[in-house]
mmCIF file of C-alpha atoms in Angstrom:
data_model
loop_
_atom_site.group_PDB
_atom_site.id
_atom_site.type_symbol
_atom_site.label_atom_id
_atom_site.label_comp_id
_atom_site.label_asym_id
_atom_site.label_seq_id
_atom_site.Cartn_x
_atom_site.Cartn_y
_atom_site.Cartn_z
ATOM 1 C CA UNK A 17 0.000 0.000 0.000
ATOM 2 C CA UNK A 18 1.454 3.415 -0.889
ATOM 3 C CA UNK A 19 0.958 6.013 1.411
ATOM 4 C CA UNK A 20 2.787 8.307 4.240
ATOM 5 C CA UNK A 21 4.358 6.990 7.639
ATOM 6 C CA UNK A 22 4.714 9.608 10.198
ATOM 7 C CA UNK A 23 6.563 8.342 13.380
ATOM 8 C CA UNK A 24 6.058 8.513 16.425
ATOM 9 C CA UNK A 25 2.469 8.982 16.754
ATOM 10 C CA UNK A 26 2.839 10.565 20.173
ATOM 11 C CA UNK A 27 6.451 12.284 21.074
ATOM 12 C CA UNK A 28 7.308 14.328 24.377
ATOM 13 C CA UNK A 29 9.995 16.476 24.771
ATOM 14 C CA UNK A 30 11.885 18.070 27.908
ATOM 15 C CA UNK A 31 12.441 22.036 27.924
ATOM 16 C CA UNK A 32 15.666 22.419 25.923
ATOM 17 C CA UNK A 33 15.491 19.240 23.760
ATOM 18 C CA UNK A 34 15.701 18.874 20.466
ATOM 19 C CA UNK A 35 13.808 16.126 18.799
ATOM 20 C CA UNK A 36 12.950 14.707 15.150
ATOM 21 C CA UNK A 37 10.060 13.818 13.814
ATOM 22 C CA UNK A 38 10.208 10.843 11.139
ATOM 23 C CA UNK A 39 8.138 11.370 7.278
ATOM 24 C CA UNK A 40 8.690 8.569 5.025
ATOM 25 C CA UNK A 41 6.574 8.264 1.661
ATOM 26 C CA UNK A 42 6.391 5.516 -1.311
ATOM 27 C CA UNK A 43 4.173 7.157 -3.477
ATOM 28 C CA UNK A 44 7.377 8.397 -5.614
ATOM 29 C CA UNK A 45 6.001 12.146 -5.021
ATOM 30 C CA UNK A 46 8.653 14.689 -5.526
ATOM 31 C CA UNK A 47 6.908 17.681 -3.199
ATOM 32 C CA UNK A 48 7.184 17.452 0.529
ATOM 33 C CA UNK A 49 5.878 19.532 2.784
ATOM 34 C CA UNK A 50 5.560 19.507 7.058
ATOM 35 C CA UNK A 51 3.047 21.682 8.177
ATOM 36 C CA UNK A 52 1.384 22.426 12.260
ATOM 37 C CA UNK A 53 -2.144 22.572 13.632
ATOM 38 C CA UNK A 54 -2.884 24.427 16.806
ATOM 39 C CA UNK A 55 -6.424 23.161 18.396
ATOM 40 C CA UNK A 56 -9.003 24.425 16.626
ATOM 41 C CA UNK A 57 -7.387 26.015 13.741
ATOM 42 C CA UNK A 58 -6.055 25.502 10.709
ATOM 43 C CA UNK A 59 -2.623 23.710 9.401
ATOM 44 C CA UNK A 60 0.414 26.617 9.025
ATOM 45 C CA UNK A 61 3.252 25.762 6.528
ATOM 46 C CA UNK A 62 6.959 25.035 8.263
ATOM 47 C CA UNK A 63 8.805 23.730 5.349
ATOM 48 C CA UNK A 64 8.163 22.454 2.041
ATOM 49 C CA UNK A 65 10.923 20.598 -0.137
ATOM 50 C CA UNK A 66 10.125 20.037 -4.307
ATOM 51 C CA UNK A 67 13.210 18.265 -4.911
ATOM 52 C CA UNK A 68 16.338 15.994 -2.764
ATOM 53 C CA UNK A 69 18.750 18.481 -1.104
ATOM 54 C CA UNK A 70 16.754 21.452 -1.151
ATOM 55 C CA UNK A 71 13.938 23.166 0.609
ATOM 56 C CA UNK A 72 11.948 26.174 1.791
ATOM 57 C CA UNK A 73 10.945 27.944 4.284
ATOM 58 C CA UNK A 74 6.995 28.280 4.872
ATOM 59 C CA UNK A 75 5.377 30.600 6.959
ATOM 60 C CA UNK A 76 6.434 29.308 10.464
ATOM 61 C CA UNK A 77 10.110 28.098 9.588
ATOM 62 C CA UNK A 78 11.859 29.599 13.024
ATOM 63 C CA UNK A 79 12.660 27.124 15.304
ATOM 64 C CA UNK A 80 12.690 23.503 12.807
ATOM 65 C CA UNK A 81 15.023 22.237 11.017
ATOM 66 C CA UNK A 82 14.406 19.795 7.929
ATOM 67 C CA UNK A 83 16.410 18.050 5.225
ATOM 68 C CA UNK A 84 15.649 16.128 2.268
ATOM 69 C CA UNK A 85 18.416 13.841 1.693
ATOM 70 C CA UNK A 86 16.652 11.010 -0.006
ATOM 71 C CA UNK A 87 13.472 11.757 -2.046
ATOM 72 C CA UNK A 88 11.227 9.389 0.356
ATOM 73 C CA UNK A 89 12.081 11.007 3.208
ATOM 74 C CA UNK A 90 11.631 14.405 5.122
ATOM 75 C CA UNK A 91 12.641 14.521 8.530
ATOM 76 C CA UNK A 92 11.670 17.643 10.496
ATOM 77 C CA UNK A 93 13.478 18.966 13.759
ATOM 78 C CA UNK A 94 12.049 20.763 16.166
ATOM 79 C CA UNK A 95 15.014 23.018 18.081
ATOM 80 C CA UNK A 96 14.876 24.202 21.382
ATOM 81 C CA UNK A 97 14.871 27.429 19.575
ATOM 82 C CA UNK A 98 10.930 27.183 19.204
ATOM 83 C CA UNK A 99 9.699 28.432 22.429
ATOM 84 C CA UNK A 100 5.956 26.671 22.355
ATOM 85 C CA UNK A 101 6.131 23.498 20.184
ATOM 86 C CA UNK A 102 3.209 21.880 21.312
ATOM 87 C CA UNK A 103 1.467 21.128 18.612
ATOM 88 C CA UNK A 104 0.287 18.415 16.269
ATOM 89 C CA UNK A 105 2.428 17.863 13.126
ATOM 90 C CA UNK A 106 1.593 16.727 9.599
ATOM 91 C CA UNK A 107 3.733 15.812 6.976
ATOM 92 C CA UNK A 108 2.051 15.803 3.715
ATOM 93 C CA UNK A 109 3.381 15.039 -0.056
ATOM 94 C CA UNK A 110 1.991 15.600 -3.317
ATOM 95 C CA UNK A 111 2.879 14.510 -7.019
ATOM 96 C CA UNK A 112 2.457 18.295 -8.630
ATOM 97 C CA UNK A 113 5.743 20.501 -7.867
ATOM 98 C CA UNK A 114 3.409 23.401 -8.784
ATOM 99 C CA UNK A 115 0.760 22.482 -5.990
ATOM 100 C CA UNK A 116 -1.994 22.046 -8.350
ATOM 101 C CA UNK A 117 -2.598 18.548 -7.048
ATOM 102 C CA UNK A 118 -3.822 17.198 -3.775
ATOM 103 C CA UNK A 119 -1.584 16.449 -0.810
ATOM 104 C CA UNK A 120 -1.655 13.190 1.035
ATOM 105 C CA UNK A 121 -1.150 13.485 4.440
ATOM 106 C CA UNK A 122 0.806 11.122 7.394
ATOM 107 C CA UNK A 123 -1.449 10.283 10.164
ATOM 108 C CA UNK A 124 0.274 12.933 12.519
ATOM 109 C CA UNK A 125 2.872 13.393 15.123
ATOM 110 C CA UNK A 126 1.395 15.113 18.377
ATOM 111 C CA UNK A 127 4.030 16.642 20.112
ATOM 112 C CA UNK A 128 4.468 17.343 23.961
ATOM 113 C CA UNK A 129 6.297 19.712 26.060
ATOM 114 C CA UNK A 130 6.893 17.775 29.697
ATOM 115 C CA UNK B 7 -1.749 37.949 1.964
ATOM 116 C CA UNK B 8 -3.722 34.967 0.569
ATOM 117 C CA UNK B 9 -6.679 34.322 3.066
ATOM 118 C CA UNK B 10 -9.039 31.590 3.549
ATOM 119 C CA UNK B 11 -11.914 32.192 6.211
ATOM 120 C CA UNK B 12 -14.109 29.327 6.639
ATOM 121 C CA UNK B 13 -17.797 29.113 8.421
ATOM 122 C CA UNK B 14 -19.109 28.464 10.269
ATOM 123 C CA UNK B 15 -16.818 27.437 12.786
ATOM 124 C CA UNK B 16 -19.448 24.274 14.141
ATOM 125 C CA UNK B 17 -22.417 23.028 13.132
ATOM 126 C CA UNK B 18 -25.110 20.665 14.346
ATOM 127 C CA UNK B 19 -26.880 18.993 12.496
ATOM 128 C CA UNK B 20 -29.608 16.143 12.762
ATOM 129 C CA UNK B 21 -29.385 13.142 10.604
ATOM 130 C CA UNK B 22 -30.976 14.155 7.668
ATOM 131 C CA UNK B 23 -31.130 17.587 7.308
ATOM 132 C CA UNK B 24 -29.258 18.960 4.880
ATOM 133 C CA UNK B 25 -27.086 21.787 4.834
ATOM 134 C CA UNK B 26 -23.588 23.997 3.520
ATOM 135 C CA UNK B 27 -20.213 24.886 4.619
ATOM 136 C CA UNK B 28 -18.832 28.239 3.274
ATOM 137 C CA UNK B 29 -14.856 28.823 2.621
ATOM 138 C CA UNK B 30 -14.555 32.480 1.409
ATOM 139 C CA UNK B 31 -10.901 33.485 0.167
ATOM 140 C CA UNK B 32 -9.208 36.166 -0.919
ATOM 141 C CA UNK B 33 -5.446 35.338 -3.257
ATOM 142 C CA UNK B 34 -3.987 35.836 -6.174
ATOM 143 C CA UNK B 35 -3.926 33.943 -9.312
ATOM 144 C CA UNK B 36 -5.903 30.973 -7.763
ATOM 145 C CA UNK B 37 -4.481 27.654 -8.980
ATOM 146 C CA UNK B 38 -6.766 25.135 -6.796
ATOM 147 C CA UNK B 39 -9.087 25.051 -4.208
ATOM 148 C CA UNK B 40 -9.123 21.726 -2.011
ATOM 149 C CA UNK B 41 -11.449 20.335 0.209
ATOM 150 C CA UNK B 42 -10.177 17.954 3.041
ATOM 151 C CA UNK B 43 -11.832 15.927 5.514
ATOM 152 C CA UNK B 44 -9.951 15.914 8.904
ATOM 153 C CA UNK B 45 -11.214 12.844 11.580
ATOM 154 C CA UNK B 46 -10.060 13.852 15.218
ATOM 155 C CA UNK B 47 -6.187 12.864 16.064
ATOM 156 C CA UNK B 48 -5.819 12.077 11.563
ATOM 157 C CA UNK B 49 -4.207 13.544 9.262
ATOM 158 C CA UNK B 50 -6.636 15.315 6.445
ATOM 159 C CA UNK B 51 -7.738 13.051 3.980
ATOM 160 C CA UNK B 52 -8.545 14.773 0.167
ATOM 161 C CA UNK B 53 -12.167 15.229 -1.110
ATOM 162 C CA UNK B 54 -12.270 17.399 -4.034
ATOM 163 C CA UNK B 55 -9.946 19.935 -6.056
ATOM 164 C CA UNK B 56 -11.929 22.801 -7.952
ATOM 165 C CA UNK B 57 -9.331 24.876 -10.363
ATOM 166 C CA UNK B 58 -12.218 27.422 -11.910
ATOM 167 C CA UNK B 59 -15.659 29.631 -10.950
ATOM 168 C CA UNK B 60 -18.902 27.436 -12.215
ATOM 169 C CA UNK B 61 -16.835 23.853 -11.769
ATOM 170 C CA UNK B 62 -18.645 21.248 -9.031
ATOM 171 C CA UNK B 63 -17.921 18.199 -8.093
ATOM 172 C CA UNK B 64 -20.038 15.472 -6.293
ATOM 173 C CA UNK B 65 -19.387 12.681 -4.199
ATOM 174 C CA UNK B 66 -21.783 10.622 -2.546
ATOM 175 C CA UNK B 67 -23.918 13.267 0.050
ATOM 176 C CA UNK B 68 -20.956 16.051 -0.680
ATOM 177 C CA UNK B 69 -21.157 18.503 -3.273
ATOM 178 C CA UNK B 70 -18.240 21.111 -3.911
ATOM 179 C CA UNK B 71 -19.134 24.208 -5.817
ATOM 180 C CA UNK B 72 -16.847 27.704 -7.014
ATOM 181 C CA UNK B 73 -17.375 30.707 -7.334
ATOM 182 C CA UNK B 74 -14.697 33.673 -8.051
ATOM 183 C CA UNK B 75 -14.575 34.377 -4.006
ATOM 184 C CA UNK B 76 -16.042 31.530 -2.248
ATOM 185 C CA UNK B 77 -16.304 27.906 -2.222
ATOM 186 C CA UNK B 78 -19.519 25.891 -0.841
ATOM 187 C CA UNK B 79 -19.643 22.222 0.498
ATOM 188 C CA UNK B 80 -22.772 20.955 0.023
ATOM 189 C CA UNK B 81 -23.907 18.045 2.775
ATOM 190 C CA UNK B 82 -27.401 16.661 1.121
ATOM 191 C CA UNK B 83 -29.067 13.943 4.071
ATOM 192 C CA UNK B 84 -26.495 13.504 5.901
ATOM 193 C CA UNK B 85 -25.520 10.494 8.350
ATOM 194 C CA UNK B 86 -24.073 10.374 11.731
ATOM 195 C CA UNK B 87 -20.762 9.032 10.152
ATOM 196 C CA UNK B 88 -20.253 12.127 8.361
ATOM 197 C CA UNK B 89 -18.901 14.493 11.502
ATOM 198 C CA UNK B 90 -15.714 15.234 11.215
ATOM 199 C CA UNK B 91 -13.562 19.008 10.260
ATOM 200 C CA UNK B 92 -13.901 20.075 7.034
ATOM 201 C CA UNK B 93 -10.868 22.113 5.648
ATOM 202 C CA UNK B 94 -10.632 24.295 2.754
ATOM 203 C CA UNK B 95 -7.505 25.555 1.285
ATOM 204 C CA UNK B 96 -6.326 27.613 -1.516
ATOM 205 C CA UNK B 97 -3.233 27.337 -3.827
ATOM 206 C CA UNK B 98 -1.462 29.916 -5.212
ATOM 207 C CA UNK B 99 2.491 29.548 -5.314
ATOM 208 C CA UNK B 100 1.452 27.711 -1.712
ATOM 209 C CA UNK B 101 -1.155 26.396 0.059
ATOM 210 C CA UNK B 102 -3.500 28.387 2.299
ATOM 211 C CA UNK B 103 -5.591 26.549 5.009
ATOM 212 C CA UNK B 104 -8.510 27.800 6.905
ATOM 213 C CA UNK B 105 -9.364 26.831 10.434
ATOM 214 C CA UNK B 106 -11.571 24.665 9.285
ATOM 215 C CA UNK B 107 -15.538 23.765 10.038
ATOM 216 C CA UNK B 108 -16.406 21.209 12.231
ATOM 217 C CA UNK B 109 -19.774 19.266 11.662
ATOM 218 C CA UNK B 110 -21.399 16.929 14.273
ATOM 219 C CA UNK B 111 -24.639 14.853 13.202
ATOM 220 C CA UNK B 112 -26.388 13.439 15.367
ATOM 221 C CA UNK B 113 -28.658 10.243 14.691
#
């Protein structure tokens, strides 16, 4: 079955940790993309990659860290940089660099501050 | 700024009784407009795509329509099994979310 694996499902980090948060995809898509969802709103853009060894920032880039060193795979760091990272966390591909196609997304990482 | 304001926020409806979600947006040189379906603690999973004003799209009880500022999600008889957050989002160079609309239908 094709599809996106997001790991862990549930993650918990100590003030002043950084962790990673695992994207893998087999759908052969070239576009990447990790975005966040605060409860009750909407998802906000961290990082998008359209190609291996590059990527952009989105509109919430301060504080993660990604890179894109195989095309399957998109790992995304969150720094102890970003002061509140509690959040949920979606990593999301699609096969149309220009974003004119629909994303698939991972099932979610939901990330805790302990 | 590209914007996408959806509404409203919640809504309650009883099995059967039909009803419409509203995504309004404002960006330049629109490429797509998506509709996702988001189940609590899932990722979003892709309904429809409409790239131009007048298109629609159907699928089963949903019905996706476009205009030049606004999108509608059309929910004809719906069934317990269809609550869940509806999210609309724009593309233009990116993608846009809005906050989303979240239906509950009660039998």
């Amino acid at each position: 079955d094709g599809g996106i694996t997001q790991s862990p499902k549930y993650l918990f980090r100590k003030e002043g940790q950084n962790v990673t948060l695992s994207c893998e995809q087999n759908l052969n898509h070239d576009a990447m993309y990790w975005y966040r969802q605060d409860p009750g709103q909407g998802l906000r853009l961290i990082y998008y990659s359209q190609i291996v060894n590059d990527f952009q920032k989105g509109d919430i880039a301060e504080g993660y860290s990604v890179s894109r060193e195989k095309k399957e795979s998109f790992p995304l760091t969150v720094t102890s940089a970003q002061k509140n990272p509690t959040a949920f966390y979606l990593c999301a591909s699609s096969i149309d660099l220009a974003g004119e196609a629909e994303a698939f997304f991972g099932q979610g990482t939901r990330l805790t501050v302990v | 700024e590209d914007q996408v304001t959806q509404s409203p926020e919640a809504l309650r409806l009883q099995e059967g009784e039909s009803s419409s979600l509203n995504c309004s947006y404002t960006v330049s040189g629109l490429r797509g407009l998506f509709w996702y379906r988001q189940d609590p603690g899932k990722g979003p999973e892709f309904l429809f795509t409409l790239y131009s004003a007048g298109e629609e799209k159907e699928k089963e009880r949903l019905k996706a329509t476009l205009t030049k500022k606004e999108s509608f999600l059309h929910i004809t008889a719906p069934k317990p099994e269809d609550s869940a957050t509806y999210l609309c989002a724009v593309h233009a160079g990116k993608s846009t979310f809005g906050d989303g609309t979240t239906l509950t239908v009660k039998p």
